[in-house]
Amino acid sequence: MIVVFDVGNSEITIGIFNAGELLSHWRLTTAPPRTADELALLIRSIAGPELASPGGAQGSAICSVVPAITPMLAEACEMCFGRKPIMIDARAKLPIKLDVEEPFTVGADRIANTLAASRIYRKDAVVVDLGTATTYDCITADGTFLGGVIQPGIMISADTLFRRTAQLPATDIVPPKKVIARRTDECIRAGVLYGAVDSIDGIVRRIKKEWPGKKHPIVIATGGMAETIRPHSAELELVDPFLTLKGIRLGFELLS
């Protein structure tokens, strides 16, 4: 078995794979600073003492966009699994090409998405990752990362609206019944959700116009908000909520 960690700005997603299949997954908040000992206790409580012990798992892998947490998590993994974790980032010797001006600045999550999309779907693809930021990863079938787009995520936009306005209440972002809303909370939901949907569809259409070659890429949604947004989007074709975890697992297998 393999234990993989996707460390995002808001959440840490943990996945356990066996023979290529995702058996279990959990989400933890990223925000509280934790020591390696605290993280090791969390890993043992989630994975179980048999798996989270030296020899219990084949190993672990980390994909992190939060440098302040990465060393503590790596130490915790070594404590639990008896060996250093595989690190998935722009410096990893993976069978992908970063065809951008500053390759070492490409986020680790985008590396994992590039590997997963090219290996699993084997088609040109745009991966729309709906996390703290919404990122658009432009990937060719042979595993070349062409670049993409980064914009504020849906929840960042909503949080900014709530914090910067005196009389607008915080509300859950769930699909409203209709666009023309008659309650303030419904107005907010309509604005945040449909504003995000139309922004995503518009950017994807612009990407397709610039795409090299005649065939349009497939558009894959992943991340925490993917399944909420997909039914309202004209451009998102597939939802693969654990694409990043799958990429980390593939990276582990290629590098270990």
Short mmCIF file of N, CA and C in Angstrom, two decimals, residues 61-191:
data_model
loop_
_atom_site.label_atom_id
_atom_site.label_comp_id
_atom_site.label_asym_id
_atom_site.label_seq_id
_atom_site.Cartn_x
_atom_site.Cartn_y
_atom_site.Cartn_z
N ALA A 61 4.31 9.48 -0.34
CA ALA A 61 4.70 10.55 -1.27
C ALA A 61 3.97 11.82 -0.89
N ILE A 62 4.66 12.94 -1.07
CA ILE A 62 4.11 14.25 -0.71
C ILE A 62 4.15 15.17 -1.92
N CYS A 63 3.04 15.85 -2.15
CA CYS A 63 2.94 16.92 -3.14
C CYS A 63 2.46 18.15 -2.37
N SER A 64 3.30 19.16 -2.22
CA SER A 64 2.96 20.27 -1.33
C SER A 64 3.19 21.62 -2.00
N VAL A 65 2.22 22.53 -1.79
CA VAL A 65 2.38 23.92 -2.22
C VAL A 65 2.49 24.84 -1.00
N VAL A 66 2.75 24.24 0.17
CA VAL A 66 2.88 25.01 1.41
C VAL A 66 4.25 24.69 2.02
N PRO A 67 5.30 25.42 1.64
CA PRO A 67 6.65 25.08 2.10
C PRO A 67 6.81 25.04 3.61
N ALA A 68 6.03 25.83 4.35
CA ALA A 68 6.18 25.86 5.80
C ALA A 68 5.79 24.53 6.45
N ILE A 69 4.95 23.76 5.79
CA ILE A 69 4.47 22.50 6.36
C ILE A 69 5.28 21.30 5.87
N THR A 70 5.86 21.41 4.68
CA THR A 70 6.48 20.26 4.03
C THR A 70 7.53 19.55 4.89
N PRO A 71 8.49 20.25 5.52
CA PRO A 71 9.51 19.52 6.29
C PRO A 71 8.93 18.73 7.46
N MET A 72 7.95 19.30 8.17
CA MET A 72 7.35 18.59 9.29
C MET A 72 6.58 17.35 8.82
N LEU A 73 5.87 17.48 7.70
CA LEU A 73 5.13 16.34 7.18
C LEU A 73 6.09 15.25 6.70
N ALA A 74 7.19 15.66 6.05
CA ALA A 74 8.18 14.68 5.60
C ALA A 74 8.79 13.93 6.78
N GLU A 75 9.08 14.66 7.86
CA GLU A 75 9.62 14.01 9.06
C GLU A 75 8.59 13.06 9.67
N ALA A 76 7.33 13.48 9.69
CA ALA A 76 6.27 12.62 10.24
C ALA A 76 6.13 11.34 9.42
N CYS A 77 6.22 11.46 8.10
CA CYS A 77 6.13 10.27 7.24
C CYS A 77 7.28 9.31 7.51
N GLU A 78 8.47 9.85 7.70
CA GLU A 78 9.62 9.00 8.00
C GLU A 78 9.44 8.30 9.34
N MET A 79 8.87 9.01 10.32
CA MET A 79 8.59 8.41 11.62
C MET A 79 7.59 7.26 11.50
N CYS A 80 6.56 7.47 10.67
CA CYS A 80 5.49 6.48 10.56
C CYS A 80 5.86 5.28 9.69
N PHE A 81 6.52 5.55 8.56
CA PHE A 81 6.72 4.50 7.56
C PHE A 81 8.15 3.97 7.49
N GLY A 82 9.05 4.58 8.26
CA GLY A 82 10.41 4.06 8.34
C GLY A 82 11.30 4.41 7.17
N ARG A 83 10.85 5.31 6.30
CA ARG A 83 11.67 5.75 5.17
C ARG A 83 11.21 7.13 4.73
N LYS A 84 12.10 7.85 4.06
CA LYS A 84 11.76 9.19 3.61
C LYS A 84 10.69 9.14 2.52
N PRO A 85 9.78 10.10 2.51
CA PRO A 85 8.76 10.12 1.46
C PRO A 85 9.34 10.56 0.12
N ILE A 86 8.70 10.14 -0.94
CA ILE A 86 9.01 10.64 -2.28
C ILE A 86 8.38 12.03 -2.42
N MET A 87 9.15 12.99 -2.92
CA MET A 87 8.65 14.36 -3.09
C MET A 87 8.29 14.59 -4.56
N ILE A 88 7.06 14.99 -4.79
CA ILE A 88 6.58 15.29 -6.14
C ILE A 88 6.59 16.80 -6.32
N ASP A 89 7.51 17.28 -7.14
CA ASP A 89 7.60 18.72 -7.42
C ASP A 89 8.30 18.93 -8.75
N ALA A 90 8.58 20.19 -9.07
CA ALA A 90 9.15 20.51 -10.39
C ALA A 90 10.56 19.96 -10.58
N ARG A 91 11.24 19.61 -9.49
CA ARG A 91 12.60 19.07 -9.59
C ARG A 91 12.63 17.55 -9.67
N ALA A 92 11.49 16.91 -9.50
CA ALA A 92 11.44 15.44 -9.56
C ALA A 92 11.70 14.97 -10.99
N LYS A 93 12.42 13.87 -11.12
CA LYS A 93 12.77 13.32 -12.44
C LYS A 93 11.61 12.48 -12.98
N LEU A 94 10.61 13.18 -13.45
CA LEU A 94 9.40 12.53 -13.95
C LEU A 94 9.33 12.62 -15.47
N PRO A 95 8.61 11.72 -16.12
CA PRO A 95 8.52 11.72 -17.59
C PRO A 95 7.53 12.75 -18.12
N ILE A 96 7.71 14.00 -17.69
CA ILE A 96 6.91 15.11 -18.20
C ILE A 96 7.86 16.23 -18.59
N LYS A 97 7.36 17.15 -19.41
CA LYS A 97 8.17 18.30 -19.84
C LYS A 97 7.46 19.57 -19.42
N LEU A 98 8.20 20.48 -18.80
CA LEU A 98 7.64 21.76 -18.38
C LEU A 98 8.06 22.82 -19.39
N ASP A 99 7.21 23.05 -20.38
CA ASP A 99 7.52 23.95 -21.48
C ASP A 99 7.06 25.37 -21.14
N VAL A 100 7.67 25.92 -20.09
CA VAL A 100 7.34 27.27 -19.62
C VAL A 100 8.64 28.01 -19.32
N GLU A 101 8.55 29.32 -19.12
CA GLU A 101 9.75 30.13 -18.95
C GLU A 101 10.45 29.89 -17.61
N GLU A 102 9.69 29.59 -16.56
CA GLU A 102 10.28 29.37 -15.23
C GLU A 102 9.80 28.02 -14.69
N PRO A 103 10.36 26.92 -15.19
CA PRO A 103 9.82 25.59 -14.84
C PRO A 103 9.86 25.26 -13.35
N PHE A 104 10.86 25.77 -12.63
CA PHE A 104 10.97 25.41 -11.21
C PHE A 104 9.96 26.15 -10.34
N THR A 105 9.21 27.08 -10.92
CA THR A 105 8.16 27.77 -10.16
C THR A 105 6.79 27.12 -10.36
N VAL A 106 6.71 26.09 -11.18
CA VAL A 106 5.42 25.40 -11.40
C VAL A 106 5.04 24.66 -10.12
N GLY A 107 3.81 24.85 -9.66
CA GLY A 107 3.36 24.25 -8.41
C GLY A 107 3.36 22.74 -8.46
N ALA A 108 3.62 22.14 -7.30
CA ALA A 108 3.69 20.68 -7.22
C ALA A 108 2.37 20.02 -7.62
N ASP A 109 1.24 20.66 -7.28
CA ASP A 109 -0.05 20.09 -7.65
C ASP A 109 -0.23 20.06 -9.17
N ARG A 110 0.32 21.05 -9.86
CA ARG A 110 0.22 21.09 -11.32
C ARG A 110 1.12 20.01 -11.95
N ILE A 111 2.23 19.71 -11.28
CA ILE A 111 3.09 18.60 -11.73
C ILE A 111 2.32 17.28 -11.64
N ALA A 112 1.67 17.06 -10.49
CA ALA A 112 0.89 15.83 -10.30
C ALA A 112 -0.26 15.74 -11.31
N ASN A 113 -0.93 16.86 -11.55
CA ASN A 113 -2.03 16.87 -12.52
C ASN A 113 -1.54 16.56 -13.93
N THR A 114 -0.38 17.11 -14.29
CA THR A 114 0.19 16.85 -15.61
C THR A 114 0.49 15.37 -15.79
N LEU A 115 1.11 14.78 -14.78
CA LEU A 115 1.45 13.36 -14.85
C LEU A 115 0.18 12.51 -14.95
N ALA A 116 -0.81 12.80 -14.10
CA ALA A 116 -2.03 12.00 -14.08
C ALA A 116 -2.82 12.13 -15.38
N ALA A 117 -3.01 13.36 -15.85
CA ALA A 117 -3.82 13.57 -17.06
C ALA A 117 -3.19 12.89 -18.27
N SER A 118 -1.87 13.02 -18.42
CA SER A 118 -1.21 12.45 -19.60
C SER A 118 -1.16 10.93 -19.53
N ARG A 119 -1.00 10.37 -18.34
CA ARG A 119 -0.88 8.91 -18.20
C ARG A 119 -2.25 8.21 -18.20
N ILE A 120 -3.26 8.86 -17.63
CA ILE A 120 -4.57 8.21 -17.50
C ILE A 120 -5.43 8.44 -18.74
N TYR A 121 -5.47 9.68 -19.23
CA TYR A 121 -6.39 10.01 -20.34
C TYR A 121 -5.71 9.95 -21.71
N ARG A 122 -4.40 10.17 -21.75
CA ARG A 122 -3.62 10.06 -22.99
C ARG A 122 -4.18 10.91 -24.12
N LYS A 123 -4.68 12.08 -23.76
CA LYS A 123 -5.18 13.06 -24.73
C LYS A 123 -4.73 14.44 -24.28
N ASP A 124 -4.69 15.38 -25.22
CA ASP A 124 -4.49 16.77 -24.81
C ASP A 124 -5.60 17.13 -23.83
N ALA A 125 -5.25 17.87 -22.78
CA ALA A 125 -6.24 18.13 -21.73
C ALA A 125 -6.01 19.50 -21.10
N VAL A 126 -7.11 20.08 -20.65
CA VAL A 126 -7.08 21.22 -19.74
C VAL A 126 -7.63 20.72 -18.41
N VAL A 127 -6.81 20.77 -17.37
CA VAL A 127 -7.26 20.38 -16.04
C VAL A 127 -7.62 21.64 -15.28
N VAL A 128 -8.89 21.75 -14.90
CA VAL A 128 -9.36 22.89 -14.11
C VAL A 128 -9.43 22.42 -12.66
N ASP A 129 -8.51 22.91 -11.85
CA ASP A 129 -8.38 22.46 -10.46
C ASP A 129 -9.01 23.52 -9.56
N LEU A 130 -10.16 23.16 -8.96
CA LEU A 130 -10.97 24.11 -8.20
C LEU A 130 -10.64 23.99 -6.72
N GLY A 131 -9.57 24.66 -6.32
CA GLY A 131 -9.14 24.65 -4.93
C GLY A 131 -9.15 26.05 -4.36
N THR A 132 -8.18 26.35 -3.47
CA THR A 132 -8.06 27.70 -2.92
C THR A 132 -7.91 28.70 -4.06
N ALA A 133 -7.06 28.36 -5.02
CA ALA A 133 -7.02 29.06 -6.31
C ALA A 133 -7.66 28.15 -7.35
N THR A 134 -8.19 28.74 -8.40
CA THR A 134 -8.64 27.94 -9.54
C THR A 134 -7.54 27.99 -10.59
N THR A 135 -6.97 26.83 -10.90
CA THR A 135 -5.88 26.77 -11.87
C THR A 135 -6.33 26.01 -13.11
N TYR A 136 -5.76 26.41 -14.23
CA TYR A 136 -6.03 25.77 -15.52
C TYR A 136 -4.70 25.25 -16.03
N ASP A 137 -4.53 23.94 -16.07
CA ASP A 137 -3.29 23.32 -16.49
C ASP A 137 -3.45 22.81 -17.92
N CYS A 138 -2.63 23.32 -18.83
CA CYS A 138 -2.71 22.95 -20.24
C CYS A 138 -1.66 21.88 -20.52
N ILE A 139 -2.12 20.69 -20.89
CA ILE A 139 -1.27 19.50 -20.91
C ILE A 139 -1.47 18.75 -22.23
N THR A 140 -0.39 18.37 -22.87
CA THR A 140 -0.50 17.58 -24.10
C THR A 140 -0.53 16.09 -23.77
N ALA A 141 -0.93 15.30 -24.75
CA ALA A 141 -1.05 13.86 -24.54
C ALA A 141 0.27 13.21 -24.18
N ASP A 142 1.39 13.80 -24.63
CA ASP A 142 2.70 13.21 -24.33
C ASP A 142 3.30 13.72 -23.02
N GLY A 143 2.51 14.48 -22.24
CA GLY A 143 2.98 14.91 -20.92
C GLY A 143 3.75 16.21 -20.90
N THR A 144 3.47 17.10 -21.84
CA THR A 144 4.09 18.43 -21.84
C THR A 144 3.15 19.43 -21.19
N PHE A 145 3.65 20.11 -20.17
CA PHE A 145 2.89 21.18 -19.51
C PHE A 145 3.17 22.47 -20.26
N LEU A 146 2.12 23.03 -20.88
CA LEU A 146 2.27 24.20 -21.74
C LEU A 146 2.14 25.52 -20.98
N GLY A 147 1.68 25.46 -19.74
CA GLY A 147 1.37 26.66 -18.98
C GLY A 147 -0.10 26.65 -18.61
N GLY A 148 -0.65 27.83 -18.39
CA GLY A 148 -2.07 27.87 -18.04
C GLY A 148 -2.48 29.18 -17.42
N VAL A 149 -3.43 29.10 -16.52
CA VAL A 149 -4.05 30.29 -15.91
C VAL A 149 -4.21 30.02 -14.42
N ILE A 150 -4.05 31.07 -13.62
CA ILE A 150 -4.35 31.01 -12.18
C ILE A 150 -5.26 32.18 -11.84
N GLN A 151 -6.37 31.89 -11.17
CA GLN A 151 -7.28 32.95 -10.74
C GLN A 151 -7.72 32.67 -9.30
N PRO A 152 -8.27 33.67 -8.61
CA PRO A 152 -8.75 33.43 -7.24
C PRO A 152 -9.80 32.32 -7.23
N GLY A 153 -9.73 31.47 -6.23
CA GLY A 153 -10.69 30.38 -6.11
C GLY A 153 -12.08 30.86 -5.71
N ILE A 154 -13.04 29.97 -5.83
CA ILE A 154 -14.43 30.32 -5.55
C ILE A 154 -14.60 30.74 -4.09
N MET A 155 -14.03 29.99 -3.16
CA MET A 155 -14.21 30.32 -1.75
C MET A 155 -13.44 31.58 -1.36
N ILE A 156 -12.29 31.84 -2.00
CA ILE A 156 -11.57 33.10 -1.74
C ILE A 156 -12.44 34.28 -2.16
N SER A 157 -13.07 34.17 -3.32
CA SER A 157 -13.94 35.25 -3.79
C SER A 157 -15.10 35.47 -2.83
N ALA A 158 -15.71 34.37 -2.37
CA ALA A 158 -16.83 34.49 -1.43
C ALA A 158 -16.37 35.08 -0.10
N ASP A 159 -15.24 34.60 0.42
CA ASP A 159 -14.73 35.11 1.70
C ASP A 159 -14.42 36.60 1.63
N THR A 160 -13.84 37.03 0.51
CA THR A 160 -13.54 38.46 0.33
C THR A 160 -14.82 39.28 0.34
N LEU A 161 -15.85 38.78 -0.33
CA LEU A 161 -17.14 39.48 -0.35
C LEU A 161 -17.70 39.62 1.06
N PHE A 162 -17.64 38.54 1.84
CA PHE A 162 -18.19 38.58 3.20
C PHE A 162 -17.40 39.53 4.10
N ARG A 163 -16.08 39.52 3.95
CA ARG A 163 -15.23 40.32 4.84
C ARG A 163 -15.24 41.80 4.50
N ARG A 164 -15.44 42.12 3.23
CA ARG A 164 -15.32 43.52 2.80
C ARG A 164 -16.65 44.25 2.70
N THR A 165 -17.74 43.58 3.06
CA THR A 165 -19.05 44.22 3.03
C THR A 165 -19.69 44.13 4.41
N ALA A 166 -20.29 45.22 4.85
CA ALA A 166 -20.79 45.29 6.23
C ALA A 166 -22.09 44.53 6.43
N GLN A 167 -22.94 44.48 5.42
CA GLN A 167 -24.28 43.94 5.63
C GLN A 167 -24.59 42.65 4.88
N LEU A 168 -23.59 42.10 4.19
CA LEU A 168 -23.84 40.85 3.48
C LEU A 168 -23.45 39.68 4.37
N PRO A 169 -24.37 38.75 4.62
CA PRO A 169 -24.08 37.64 5.53
C PRO A 169 -23.25 36.55 4.86
N ALA A 170 -22.41 35.88 5.66
CA ALA A 170 -21.72 34.70 5.16
C ALA A 170 -22.75 33.60 4.91
N THR A 171 -22.57 32.87 3.83
CA THR A 171 -23.53 31.82 3.48
C THR A 171 -22.82 30.69 2.77
N ASP A 172 -23.36 29.49 2.88
CA ASP A 172 -22.79 28.35 2.17
C ASP A 172 -22.96 28.55 0.67
N ILE A 173 -21.94 28.13 -0.09
CA ILE A 173 -22.02 28.26 -1.54
C ILE A 173 -22.59 26.97 -2.12
N VAL A 174 -23.90 26.98 -2.26
CA VAL A 174 -24.62 25.85 -2.86
C VAL A 174 -25.44 26.40 -4.02
N PRO A 175 -25.79 25.57 -5.00
CA PRO A 175 -26.52 26.08 -6.16
C PRO A 175 -27.86 26.71 -5.76
N PRO A 176 -28.12 27.94 -6.20
CA PRO A 176 -29.41 28.57 -5.91
C PRO A 176 -30.50 28.00 -6.81
N LYS A 177 -31.75 28.27 -6.46
CA LYS A 177 -32.86 27.75 -7.26
C LYS A 177 -32.93 28.42 -8.62
N LYS A 178 -32.57 29.71 -8.69
CA LYS A 178 -32.57 30.43 -9.96
C LYS A 178 -31.63 31.62 -9.85
N VAL A 179 -31.33 32.24 -10.97
CA VAL A 179 -30.38 33.35 -10.99
C VAL A 179 -30.99 34.60 -10.36
N ILE A 180 -32.23 34.92 -10.72
CA ILE A 180 -32.87 36.11 -10.16
C ILE A 180 -33.40 35.73 -8.78
N ALA A 181 -32.61 36.03 -7.77
CA ALA A 181 -32.93 35.60 -6.41
C ALA A 181 -33.73 36.66 -5.68
N ARG A 182 -34.48 36.22 -4.65
CA ARG A 182 -35.34 37.14 -3.90
C ARG A 182 -34.94 37.23 -2.43
N ARG A 183 -33.88 36.56 -2.06
CA ARG A 183 -33.33 36.65 -0.71
C ARG A 183 -31.85 37.01 -0.83
N THR A 184 -31.32 37.72 0.16
CA THR A 184 -29.93 38.17 0.08
C THR A 184 -28.97 36.99 -0.01
N ASP A 185 -29.20 35.95 0.81
CA ASP A 185 -28.28 34.80 0.76
C ASP A 185 -28.34 34.11 -0.60
N GLU A 186 -29.54 34.04 -1.21
CA GLU A 186 -29.67 33.44 -2.53
C GLU A 186 -28.99 34.31 -3.59
N CYS A 187 -29.07 35.63 -3.43
CA CYS A 187 -28.37 36.54 -4.36
C CYS A 187 -26.87 36.29 -4.34
N ILE A 188 -26.33 36.10 -3.13
CA ILE A 188 -24.89 35.84 -2.99
C ILE A 188 -24.52 34.51 -3.65
N ARG A 189 -25.32 33.48 -3.38
CA ARG A 189 -25.04 32.17 -3.98
C ARG A 189 -25.07 32.25 -5.50
N ALA A 190 -26.07 32.94 -6.04
CA ALA A 190 -26.17 33.07 -7.50
C ALA A 190 -24.96 33.80 -8.06
N GLY A 191 -24.57 34.88 -7.40
CA GLY A 191 -23.44 35.66 -7.90
C GLY A 191 -22.13 34.91 -7.84
#
